[in-house]
Short mmCIF file of C-alpha atoms in Angstrom, two decimals:
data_model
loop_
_atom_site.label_atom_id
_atom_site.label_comp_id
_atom_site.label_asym_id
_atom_site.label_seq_id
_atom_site.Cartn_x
_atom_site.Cartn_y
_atom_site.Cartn_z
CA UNK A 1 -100.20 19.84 2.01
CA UNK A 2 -97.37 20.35 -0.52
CA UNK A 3 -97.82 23.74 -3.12
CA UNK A 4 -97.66 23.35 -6.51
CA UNK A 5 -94.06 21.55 -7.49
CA UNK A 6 -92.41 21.67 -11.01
CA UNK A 7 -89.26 19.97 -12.04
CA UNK A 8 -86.29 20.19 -12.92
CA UNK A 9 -85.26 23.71 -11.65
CA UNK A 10 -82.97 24.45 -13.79
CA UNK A 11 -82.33 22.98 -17.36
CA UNK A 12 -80.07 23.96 -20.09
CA UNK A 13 -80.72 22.64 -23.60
CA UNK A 14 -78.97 23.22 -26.87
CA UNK A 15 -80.97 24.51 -29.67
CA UNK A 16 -83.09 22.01 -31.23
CA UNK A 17 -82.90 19.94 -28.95
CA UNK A 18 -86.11 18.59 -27.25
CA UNK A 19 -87.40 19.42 -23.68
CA UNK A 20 -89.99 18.01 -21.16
CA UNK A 21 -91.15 20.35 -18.17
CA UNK A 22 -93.37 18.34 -15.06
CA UNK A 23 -95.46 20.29 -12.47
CA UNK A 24 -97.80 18.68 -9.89
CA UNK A 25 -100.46 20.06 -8.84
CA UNK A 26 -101.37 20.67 -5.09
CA UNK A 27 -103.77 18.89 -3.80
CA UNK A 28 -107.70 18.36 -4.82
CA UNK A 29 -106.93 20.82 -8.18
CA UNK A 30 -107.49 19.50 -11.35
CA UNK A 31 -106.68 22.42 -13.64
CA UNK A 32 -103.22 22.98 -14.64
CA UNK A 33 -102.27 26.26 -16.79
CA UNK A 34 -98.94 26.63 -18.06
CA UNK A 35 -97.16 30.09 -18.60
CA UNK A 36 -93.68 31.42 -20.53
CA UNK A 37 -91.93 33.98 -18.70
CA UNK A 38 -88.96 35.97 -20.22
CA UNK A 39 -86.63 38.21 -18.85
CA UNK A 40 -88.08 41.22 -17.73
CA UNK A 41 -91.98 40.29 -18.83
CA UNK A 42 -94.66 39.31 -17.07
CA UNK A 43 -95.74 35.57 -17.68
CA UNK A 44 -97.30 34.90 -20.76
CA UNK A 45 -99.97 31.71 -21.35
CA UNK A 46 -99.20 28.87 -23.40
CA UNK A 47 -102.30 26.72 -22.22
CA UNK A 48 -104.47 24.73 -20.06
CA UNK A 49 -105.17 21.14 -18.97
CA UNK A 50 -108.83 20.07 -17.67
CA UNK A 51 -109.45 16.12 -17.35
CA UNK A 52 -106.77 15.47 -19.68
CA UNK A 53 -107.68 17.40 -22.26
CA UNK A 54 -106.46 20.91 -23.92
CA UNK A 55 -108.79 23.37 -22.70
CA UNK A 56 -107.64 26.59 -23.87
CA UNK A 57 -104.22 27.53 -25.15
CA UNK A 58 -102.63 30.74 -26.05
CA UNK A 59 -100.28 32.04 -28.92
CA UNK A 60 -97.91 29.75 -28.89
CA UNK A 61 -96.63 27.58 -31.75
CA UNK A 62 -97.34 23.83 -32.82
CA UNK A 63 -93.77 23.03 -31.13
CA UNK A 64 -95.11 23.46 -27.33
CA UNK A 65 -97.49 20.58 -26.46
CA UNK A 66 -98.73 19.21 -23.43
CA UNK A 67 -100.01 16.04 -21.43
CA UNK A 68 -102.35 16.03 -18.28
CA UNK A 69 -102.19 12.36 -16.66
CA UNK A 70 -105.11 10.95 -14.29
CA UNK A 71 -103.87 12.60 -11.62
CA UNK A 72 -103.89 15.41 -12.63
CA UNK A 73 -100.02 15.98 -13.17
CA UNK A 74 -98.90 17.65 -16.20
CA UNK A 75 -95.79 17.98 -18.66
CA UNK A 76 -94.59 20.46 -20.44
CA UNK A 77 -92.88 19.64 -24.07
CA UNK A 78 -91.32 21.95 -26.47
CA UNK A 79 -89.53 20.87 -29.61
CA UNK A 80 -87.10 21.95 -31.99
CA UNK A 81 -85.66 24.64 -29.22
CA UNK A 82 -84.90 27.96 -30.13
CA UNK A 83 -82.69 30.53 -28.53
CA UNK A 84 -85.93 32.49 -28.09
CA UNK A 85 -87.45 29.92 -25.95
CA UNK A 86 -85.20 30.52 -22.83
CA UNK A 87 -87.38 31.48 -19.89
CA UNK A 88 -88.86 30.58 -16.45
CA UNK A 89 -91.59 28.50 -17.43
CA UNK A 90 -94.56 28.57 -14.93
CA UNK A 91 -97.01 25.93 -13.55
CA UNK A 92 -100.30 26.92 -12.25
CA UNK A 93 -102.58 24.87 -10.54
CA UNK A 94 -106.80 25.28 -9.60
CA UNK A 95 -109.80 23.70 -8.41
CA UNK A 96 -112.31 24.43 -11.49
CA UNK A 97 -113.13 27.50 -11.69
CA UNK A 98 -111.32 29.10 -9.00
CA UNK A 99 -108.08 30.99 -8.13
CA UNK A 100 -104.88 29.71 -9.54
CA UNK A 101 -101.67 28.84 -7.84
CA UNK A 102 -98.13 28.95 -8.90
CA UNK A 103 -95.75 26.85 -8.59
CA UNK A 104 -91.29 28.00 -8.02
CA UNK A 105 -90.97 27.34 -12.29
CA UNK A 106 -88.50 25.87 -13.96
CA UNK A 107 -85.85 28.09 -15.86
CA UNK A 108 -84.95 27.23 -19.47
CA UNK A 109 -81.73 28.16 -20.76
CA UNK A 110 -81.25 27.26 -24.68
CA UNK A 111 -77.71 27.99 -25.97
CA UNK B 1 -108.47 41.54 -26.89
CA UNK B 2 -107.41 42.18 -23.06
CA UNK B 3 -104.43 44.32 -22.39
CA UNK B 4 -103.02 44.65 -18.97
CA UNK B 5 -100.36 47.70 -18.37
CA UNK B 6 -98.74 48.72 -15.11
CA UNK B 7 -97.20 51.90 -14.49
CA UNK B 8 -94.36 53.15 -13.31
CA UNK B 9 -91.88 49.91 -14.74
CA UNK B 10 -90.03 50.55 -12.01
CA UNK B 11 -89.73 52.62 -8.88
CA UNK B 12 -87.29 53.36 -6.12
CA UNK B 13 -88.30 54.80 -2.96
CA UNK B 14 -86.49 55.25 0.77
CA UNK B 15 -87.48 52.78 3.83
CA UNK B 16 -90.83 54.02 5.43
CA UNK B 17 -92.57 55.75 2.65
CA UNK B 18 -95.90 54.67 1.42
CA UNK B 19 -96.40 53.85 -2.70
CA UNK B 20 -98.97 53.81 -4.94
CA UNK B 21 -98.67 51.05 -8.07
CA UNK B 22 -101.00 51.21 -10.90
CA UNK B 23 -102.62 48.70 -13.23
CA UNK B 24 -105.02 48.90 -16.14
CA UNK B 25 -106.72 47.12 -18.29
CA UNK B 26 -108.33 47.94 -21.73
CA UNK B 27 -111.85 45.59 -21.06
CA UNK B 28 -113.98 46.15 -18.11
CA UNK B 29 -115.80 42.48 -18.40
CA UNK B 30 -113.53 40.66 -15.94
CA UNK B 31 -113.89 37.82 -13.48
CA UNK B 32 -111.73 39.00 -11.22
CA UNK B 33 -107.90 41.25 -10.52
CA UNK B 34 -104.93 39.84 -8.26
CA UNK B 35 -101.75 41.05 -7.38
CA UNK B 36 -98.78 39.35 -7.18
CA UNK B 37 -95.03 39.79 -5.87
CA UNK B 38 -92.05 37.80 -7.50
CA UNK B 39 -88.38 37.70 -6.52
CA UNK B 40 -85.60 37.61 -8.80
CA UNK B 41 -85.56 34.32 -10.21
CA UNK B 42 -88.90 32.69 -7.89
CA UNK B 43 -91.81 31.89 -8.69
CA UNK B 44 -94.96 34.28 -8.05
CA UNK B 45 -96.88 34.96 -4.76
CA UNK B 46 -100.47 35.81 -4.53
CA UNK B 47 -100.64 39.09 -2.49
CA UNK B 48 -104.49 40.24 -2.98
CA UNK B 49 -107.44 38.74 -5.06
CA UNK B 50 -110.23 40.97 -6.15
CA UNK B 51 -113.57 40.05 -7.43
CA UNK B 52 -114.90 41.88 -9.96
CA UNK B 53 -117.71 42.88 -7.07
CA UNK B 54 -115.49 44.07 -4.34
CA UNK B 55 -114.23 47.61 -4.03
CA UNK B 56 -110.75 46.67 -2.22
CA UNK B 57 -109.00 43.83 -0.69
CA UNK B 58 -106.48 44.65 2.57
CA UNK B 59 -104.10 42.35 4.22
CA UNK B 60 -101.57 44.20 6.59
CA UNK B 61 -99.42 46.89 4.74
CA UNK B 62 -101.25 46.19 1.61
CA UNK B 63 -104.01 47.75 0.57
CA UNK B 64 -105.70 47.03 -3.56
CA UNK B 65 -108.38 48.71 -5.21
CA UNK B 66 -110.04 48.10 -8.06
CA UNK B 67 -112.79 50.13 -10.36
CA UNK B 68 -113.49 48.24 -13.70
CA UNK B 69 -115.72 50.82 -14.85
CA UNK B 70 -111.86 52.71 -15.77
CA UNK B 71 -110.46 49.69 -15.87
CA UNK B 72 -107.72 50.37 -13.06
CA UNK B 73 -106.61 48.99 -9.75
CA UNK B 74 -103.98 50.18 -7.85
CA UNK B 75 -101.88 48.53 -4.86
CA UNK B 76 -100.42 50.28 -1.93
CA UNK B 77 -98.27 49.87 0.28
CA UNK B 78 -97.71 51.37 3.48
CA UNK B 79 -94.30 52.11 5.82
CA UNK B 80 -92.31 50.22 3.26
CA UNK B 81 -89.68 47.85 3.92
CA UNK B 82 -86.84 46.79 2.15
CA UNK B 83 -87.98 43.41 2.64
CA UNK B 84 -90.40 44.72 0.01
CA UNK B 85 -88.32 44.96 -2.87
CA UNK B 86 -89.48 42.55 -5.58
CA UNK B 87 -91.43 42.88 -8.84
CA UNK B 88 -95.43 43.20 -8.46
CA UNK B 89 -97.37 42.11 -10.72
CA UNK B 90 -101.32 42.96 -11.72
CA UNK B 91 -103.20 40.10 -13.69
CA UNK B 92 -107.25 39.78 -14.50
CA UNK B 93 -109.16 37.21 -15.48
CA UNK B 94 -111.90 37.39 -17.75
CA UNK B 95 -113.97 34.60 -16.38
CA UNK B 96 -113.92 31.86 -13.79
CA UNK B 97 -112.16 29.06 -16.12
CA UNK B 98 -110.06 31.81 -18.04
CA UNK B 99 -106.24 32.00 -18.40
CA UNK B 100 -104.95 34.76 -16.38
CA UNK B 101 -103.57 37.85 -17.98
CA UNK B 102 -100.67 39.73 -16.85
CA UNK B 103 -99.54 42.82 -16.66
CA UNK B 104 -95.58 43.16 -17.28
CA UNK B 105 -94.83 44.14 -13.72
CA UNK B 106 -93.20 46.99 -11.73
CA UNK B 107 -89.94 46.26 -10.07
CA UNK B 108 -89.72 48.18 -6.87
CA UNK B 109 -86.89 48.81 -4.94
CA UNK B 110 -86.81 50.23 -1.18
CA UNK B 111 -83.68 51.70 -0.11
CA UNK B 112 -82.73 51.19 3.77
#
């Protein structure tokens, strides 16, 4: 049974520009949670996907949005890309209710 | 609002010793504490999951404790390794569909 997988692993973006992160979930879980990490912090949530819908999201602007599809994959979009937003971005995966998994993350670079 | 802090940000110990690392948390109401490792660059491993009705969790060298009534946990390690070195990292949830909430990590370093 595969982990959690995200995609690409690395990306570099110029500022501005437009960017779409993909994680799959493992197996059977149909939560995904997505979480910013910078350099040096400890991951940081952004929000999370239950049967397609937003279920929670943190303090993070109008430019991050999301999509959960029927199965259960999610993406990851973030607009208008600031230097700022350069980070390993995080995929975490869960049966309701339970403990969540992590996927490898995908690092940002914006220059 | 939860706050998660870990202390020290970063330690460096010789091969064999054991370590303490520390966690708290400013609300006692949580779901449950876990611990997790991350190397440079990776993604994060679950070491130990707590609920907030156990004591202490143990696998191996590892050994986490938590007491919510302080609103602490702590991790140790025994006979460290350098295999060991990484960045831990202390997170709580508040309840069972909650976002996790992390702590901003300790990087540890074991020198051979």
């Amino acid at each position: 049974d595969a982990g959690v997988t995200q995609s690409p692993t690395h990306l570099i973006k110029t500022r501005g520009q437009q960017v779409t992160l993909r994680c799959s979930p493992k197996s059977g879980h149909d939560t995904v949670s997505w979480y910013q990490q910078a350099l040096g912090q400890g991951p940081q949530f952004i929000f999370q996907y239950y049967e397609e819908e937003e279920r929670q999201r943190g303090n993070f602007p109008d430019r991050f949005s999301g999509h959960q599809f029927p199965n259960y994959s999610s993406e990851l979009n973030v607009n208008a890309l600031l230097l700022g937003d350069s980070a390993l971005y995080l995929c975490a995966s869960s049966p309701t209710g339970a403990e969540q998994y992590f996927g490898p993350g995908t690092r940002l670079t914006v220059t | 609002k939860q706050e998660v802090t870990q202390i020290p940000a970063a330690l460096s110990v010789p091969e064999g010793e054991n370590l303490v690392l520390n966690c708290s948390f400013t609300d006692s109401a949580i779901y449950n504490l876990q611990w997790f490792r991350q190397d440079p660059g990776k993604g994060l491993t679950s070491l130990l999951l707590i609920q907030s009705s156990q004591r202490e969790q143990t696998s191996g060298r590892l050994n986490a404790s938590l007491d919510k009534s302080s609103g602490r946990s702590t991790l140790y390690i025994a006979a460290s390794q350098p295999g060991d070195s990484a960045t831990y990292l202390c997170a709580v949830r508040e309840t069972s569909y909650d976002k996790v909430i992390f702590g901003p990590g300790t990087s540890l370093s074991v020198i051979p």
